[in-house]
Amino acid sequence: MHRRMRRIATALATVTTTLLLSLSFSATSAQAATHNPVVFVHGLSSSSSSWDEWVAHFKADGYTASELHAWSYDWSQSNVTTARQLQTKIQSVLASTGASKVDVVVHSMGALSSRHYLKNLGGTAYVDDFVSTAGVNHGTTVAGWCRWLYTSCNEMYTGSSFLTSLNSGDETPGSVSYASYWSNCDDALTPDTTAILSGATNVEVGCVSHNDMNNDEGIYRQVRAFIA
């Protein structure tokens, strides 16, 4: 009798443990599923490696490698071409992850192709949050040094036809949540306020250099909270 009771107790304990592990796994899976995949878009004369520090921070905060997509492209080409490539990249990320939307985090010139995608290529249907760091949203005269060398630079120059079209009408279209983080001493943006987007959450972060805007941990924390 005692032996039988012990067997029953052991069986019940096993079932209970299995159930608890199953519930724990389900909760963990559900929590992981709450993350939108993040697509990172770099700027002029840069590459996906410029996001390495933030990717590490995202992983430390519970994101998986499959949810983080730092993407490289030919930065010398037209931002229109890059926008089409970004469209393809985002569709690939959605297909591979099963997610319905992504979050897009950009630096510098990366804001231009990404915003063209949102405005002109139907991107608002597939993007939940858009975050610009040191975004050249209304151009910069600093691009004068390279405007004759690269199509992308010419488009980034203050007053270009590309920028005029991009910023006509609604600068933050669709139901996407927009944020723009900018520095008051960014020597690559003239003026600094070129980064400000009408209709977005615009955050002045103090004096942070242009190239540190997408690896600064303090700014990362603000961005992470915005897309949460």
Tab-separated table of C-alpha atoms in Angstrom, residues 26-227:
chain	number	residue	atom	x	y	z
A	26	SER	CA	4.980	29.033	-23.045
A	27	ALA	CA	5.347	32.239	-21.027
A	28	THR	CA	8.907	32.681	-22.240
A	29	SER	CA	7.861	32.098	-25.843
A	30	ALA	CA	4.987	34.547	-25.504
A	31	GLN	CA	7.313	37.162	-24.039
A	32	ALA	CA	9.818	36.695	-26.857
A	33	ALA	CA	7.049	36.992	-29.431
A	34	THR	CA	6.216	40.475	-28.171
A	35	HIS	CA	9.381	41.893	-29.745
A	36	ASN	CA	9.022	43.340	-33.209
A	37	PRO	CA	12.086	42.528	-35.301
A	38	VAL	CA	14.367	45.572	-35.525
A	39	VAL	CA	15.901	46.629	-38.846
A	40	PHE	CA	18.879	49.000	-38.524
A	41	VAL	CA	19.789	51.336	-41.405
A	42	HIS	CA	23.229	52.998	-41.369
A	43	GLY	CA	24.267	56.266	-42.962
A	44	LEU	CA	26.810	57.664	-45.422
A	45	SER	CA	30.211	55.979	-45.619
A	46	SER	CA	29.185	53.382	-43.042
A	47	SER	CA	28.021	49.778	-42.725
A	48	SER	CA	26.005	47.415	-40.567
A	49	SER	CA	28.907	47.196	-38.099
A	50	SER	CA	28.115	50.728	-36.903
A	51	TRP	CA	25.241	49.143	-34.950
A	52	ASP	CA	27.321	46.506	-33.155
A	53	GLU	CA	27.108	48.155	-29.729
A	54	TRP	CA	23.364	48.673	-29.870
A	55	VAL	CA	22.796	45.138	-31.160
A	56	ALA	CA	24.721	43.900	-28.115
A	57	HIS	CA	22.537	46.057	-25.846
A	58	PHE	CA	19.358	44.714	-27.451
A	59	LYS	CA	20.564	41.139	-26.932
A	60	ALA	CA	21.347	41.905	-23.294
A	61	ASP	CA	17.781	43.195	-22.973
A	62	GLY	CA	16.293	39.927	-24.203
A	63	TYR	CA	16.182	40.229	-27.979
A	64	THR	CA	17.340	37.242	-30.023
A	65	ALA	CA	19.692	37.338	-32.991
A	66	SER	CA	16.778	36.529	-35.312
A	67	GLU	CA	15.013	39.697	-34.139
A	68	LEU	CA	17.943	42.024	-34.917
A	69	HIS	CA	18.830	42.888	-38.507
A	70	ALA	CA	21.703	45.316	-39.056
A	71	TRP	CA	21.763	45.773	-42.809
A	72	SER	CA	24.452	47.019	-45.206
A	73	TYR	CA	23.875	48.644	-48.581
A	74	ASP	CA	25.726	50.742	-51.177
A	75	TRP	CA	25.580	54.168	-49.530
A	76	SER	CA	26.756	55.981	-52.682
A	77	GLN	CA	23.643	55.092	-54.686
A	78	SER	CA	20.369	57.011	-54.797
A	79	ASN	CA	18.290	56.853	-51.643
A	80	VAL	CA	15.389	55.814	-53.878
A	81	THR	CA	17.299	52.677	-54.881
A	82	THR	CA	18.189	52.000	-51.258
A	83	ALA	CA	14.533	52.407	-50.279
A	84	ARG	CA	13.525	49.667	-52.722
A	85	GLN	CA	16.231	47.399	-51.324
A	86	LEU	CA	15.033	48.179	-47.803
A	87	GLN	CA	11.523	47.201	-48.882
A	88	THR	CA	12.855	43.812	-50.002
A	89	LYS	CA	14.860	43.420	-46.790
A	90	ILE	CA	11.857	44.130	-44.570
A	91	GLN	CA	9.648	41.690	-46.477
A	92	SER	CA	12.366	39.061	-46.026
A	93	VAL	CA	12.530	39.737	-42.274
A	94	LEU	CA	8.748	39.492	-41.940
A	95	ALA	CA	8.704	36.215	-43.868
A	96	SER	CA	11.509	34.649	-41.827
A	97	THR	CA	10.180	35.725	-38.424
A	98	GLY	CA	6.436	35.486	-38.956
A	99	ALA	CA	6.031	38.993	-37.556
A	100	SER	CA	3.467	41.381	-39.002
A	101	LYS	CA	5.561	44.524	-38.501
A	102	VAL	CA	9.125	45.638	-37.810
A	103	ASP	CA	10.694	48.560	-35.989
A	104	VAL	CA	13.126	50.621	-38.085
A	105	VAL	CA	16.059	52.366	-36.380
A	106	VAL	CA	18.226	54.620	-38.543
A	107	HIS	CA	21.279	56.851	-38.347
A	108	SER	CA	22.127	59.953	-40.375
A	109	MET	CA	21.413	59.497	-44.103
A	110	GLY	CA	19.676	56.206	-43.329
A	111	ALA	CA	16.666	58.329	-42.426
A	112	LEU	CA	16.182	59.398	-46.048
A	113	SER	CA	15.817	56.002	-47.723
A	114	SER	CA	13.741	54.724	-44.812
A	115	ARG	CA	11.358	57.669	-44.936
A	116	HIS	CA	11.053	57.326	-48.725
A	117	TYR	CA	10.078	53.691	-48.155
A	118	LEU	CA	7.464	54.730	-45.602
A	119	LYS	CA	6.019	57.533	-47.714
A	120	ASN	CA	6.180	56.139	-51.235
A	121	LEU	CA	6.528	52.351	-51.114
A	122	GLY	CA	3.760	51.347	-48.720
A	123	GLY	CA	6.094	50.938	-45.773
A	124	THR	CA	3.636	52.312	-43.221
A	125	ALA	CA	1.748	49.001	-43.403
A	126	TYR	CA	4.801	47.070	-42.222
A	127	VAL	CA	6.507	49.406	-39.732
A	128	ASP	CA	5.346	49.874	-36.149
A	129	ASP	CA	8.002	52.304	-34.851
A	130	PHE	CA	10.457	54.504	-36.753
A	131	VAL	CA	13.433	55.950	-34.874
A	132	SER	CA	15.828	58.465	-36.404
A	133	THR	CA	19.168	59.186	-34.712
A	134	ALA	CA	21.021	62.213	-36.115
A	135	GLY	CA	18.756	61.936	-39.145
A	136	VAL	CA	19.482	64.279	-42.045
A	137	ASN	CA	15.753	64.761	-42.436
A	138	HIS	CA	15.824	68.227	-43.995
A	139	GLY	CA	19.314	68.088	-45.458
A	140	THR	CA	22.678	69.509	-44.526
A	141	THR	CA	25.052	71.910	-46.253
A	142	VAL	CA	27.930	69.695	-45.101
A	143	ALA	CA	26.946	67.383	-47.970
A	144	GLY	CA	28.332	70.028	-50.318
A	145	TRP	CA	31.752	68.350	-50.220
A	146	CYS	CA	30.429	65.134	-51.762
A	147	ARG	CA	27.327	66.167	-53.700
A	148	TRP	CA	29.239	66.037	-56.997
A	149	LEU	CA	30.677	62.601	-56.205
A	150	TYR	CA	27.717	60.555	-55.012
A	151	THR	CA	24.024	60.608	-55.893
A	152	SER	CA	23.134	59.989	-52.262
A	153	CYS	CA	25.099	63.063	-51.172
A	154	ASN	CA	23.452	65.264	-53.767
A	155	GLU	CA	20.042	64.146	-52.488
A	156	MET	CA	21.119	64.882	-48.921
A	157	TYR	CA	22.201	68.453	-49.711
A	158	THR	CA	19.914	71.156	-48.348
A	159	GLY	CA	17.233	72.150	-50.854
A	160	SER	CA	17.608	69.128	-53.156
A	161	SER	CA	14.613	68.031	-55.209
A	162	PHE	CA	14.689	64.701	-53.374
A	163	LEU	CA	14.305	66.415	-49.987
A	164	THR	CA	11.650	68.790	-51.276
A	165	SER	CA	9.557	65.823	-52.393
A	166	LEU	CA	10.256	63.776	-49.267
A	167	ASN	CA	9.217	66.564	-46.906
A	168	SER	CA	6.195	67.801	-48.823
A	169	GLY	CA	2.904	67.177	-47.048
A	170	ASP	CA	2.922	64.846	-44.048
A	171	GLU	CA	6.442	64.175	-42.730
A	172	THR	CA	5.223	61.335	-40.508
A	173	PRO	CA	2.628	59.422	-42.549
A	174	GLY	CA	0.465	56.522	-41.467
A	175	SER	CA	-0.081	55.052	-38.016
A	176	VAL	CA	3.654	54.550	-37.434
A	177	SER	CA	5.091	55.950	-34.185
A	178	TYR	CA	7.922	58.318	-35.117
A	179	ALA	CA	10.813	59.587	-32.981
A	180	SER	CA	13.845	61.698	-33.834
A	181	TYR	CA	16.829	62.013	-31.492
A	182	TRP	CA	19.192	64.889	-32.230
A	183	SER	CA	22.264	66.568	-30.774
A	184	ASN	CA	22.768	70.290	-30.272
A	185	CYS	CA	26.430	70.055	-31.327
A	186	ASP	CA	26.236	67.748	-34.352
A	187	ASP	CA	28.825	69.110	-36.776
A	188	ALA	CA	27.539	66.903	-39.603
A	189	LEU	CA	24.073	68.459	-39.495
A	190	THR	CA	23.779	72.133	-40.378
A	191	PRO	CA	21.676	73.273	-38.742
A	192	ASP	CA	21.254	70.727	-35.932
A	193	THR	CA	17.487	71.160	-36.089
A	194	THR	CA	17.395	69.610	-39.565
A	195	ALA	CA	16.800	66.348	-37.710
A	196	ILE	CA	13.432	67.451	-36.312
A	197	LEU	CA	10.386	65.828	-37.911
A	198	SER	CA	6.961	67.422	-37.835
A	199	GLY	CA	4.573	65.057	-36.058
A	200	ALA	CA	7.304	62.997	-34.389
A	201	THR	CA	8.520	62.743	-30.820
A	202	ASN	CA	11.609	64.956	-31.137
A	203	VAL	CA	14.233	64.559	-28.420
A	204	GLU	CA	17.274	66.797	-27.986
A	205	VAL	CA	19.881	64.596	-26.296
A	206	GLY	CA	22.415	67.300	-25.448
A	207	CYS	CA	25.884	67.449	-26.953
A	208	VAL	CA	26.704	64.093	-28.565
A	209	SER	CA	28.912	63.797	-31.648
A	210	HIS	CA	27.350	62.678	-34.918
A	211	ASN	CA	29.106	59.311	-35.030
A	212	ASP	CA	28.275	58.567	-31.395
A	213	MET	CA	24.546	59.070	-31.840
A	214	ASN	CA	23.983	55.408	-32.722
A	215	ASN	CA	26.325	53.828	-30.187
A	216	ASP	CA	25.696	55.992	-27.119
A	217	GLU	CA	24.199	53.855	-24.332
A	218	GLY	CA	22.076	56.655	-22.893
A	219	ILE	CA	20.413	57.269	-26.251
A	220	TYR	CA	19.994	53.525	-26.687
A	221	ARG	CA	18.007	53.359	-23.444
A	222	GLN	CA	15.658	56.055	-24.706
A	223	VAL	CA	15.239	54.329	-28.060
A	224	ARG	CA	14.652	50.961	-26.403
A	225	ALA	CA	11.927	52.477	-24.216
A	226	PHE	CA	10.292	54.143	-27.229
A	227	ILE	CA	9.932	50.935	-29.241
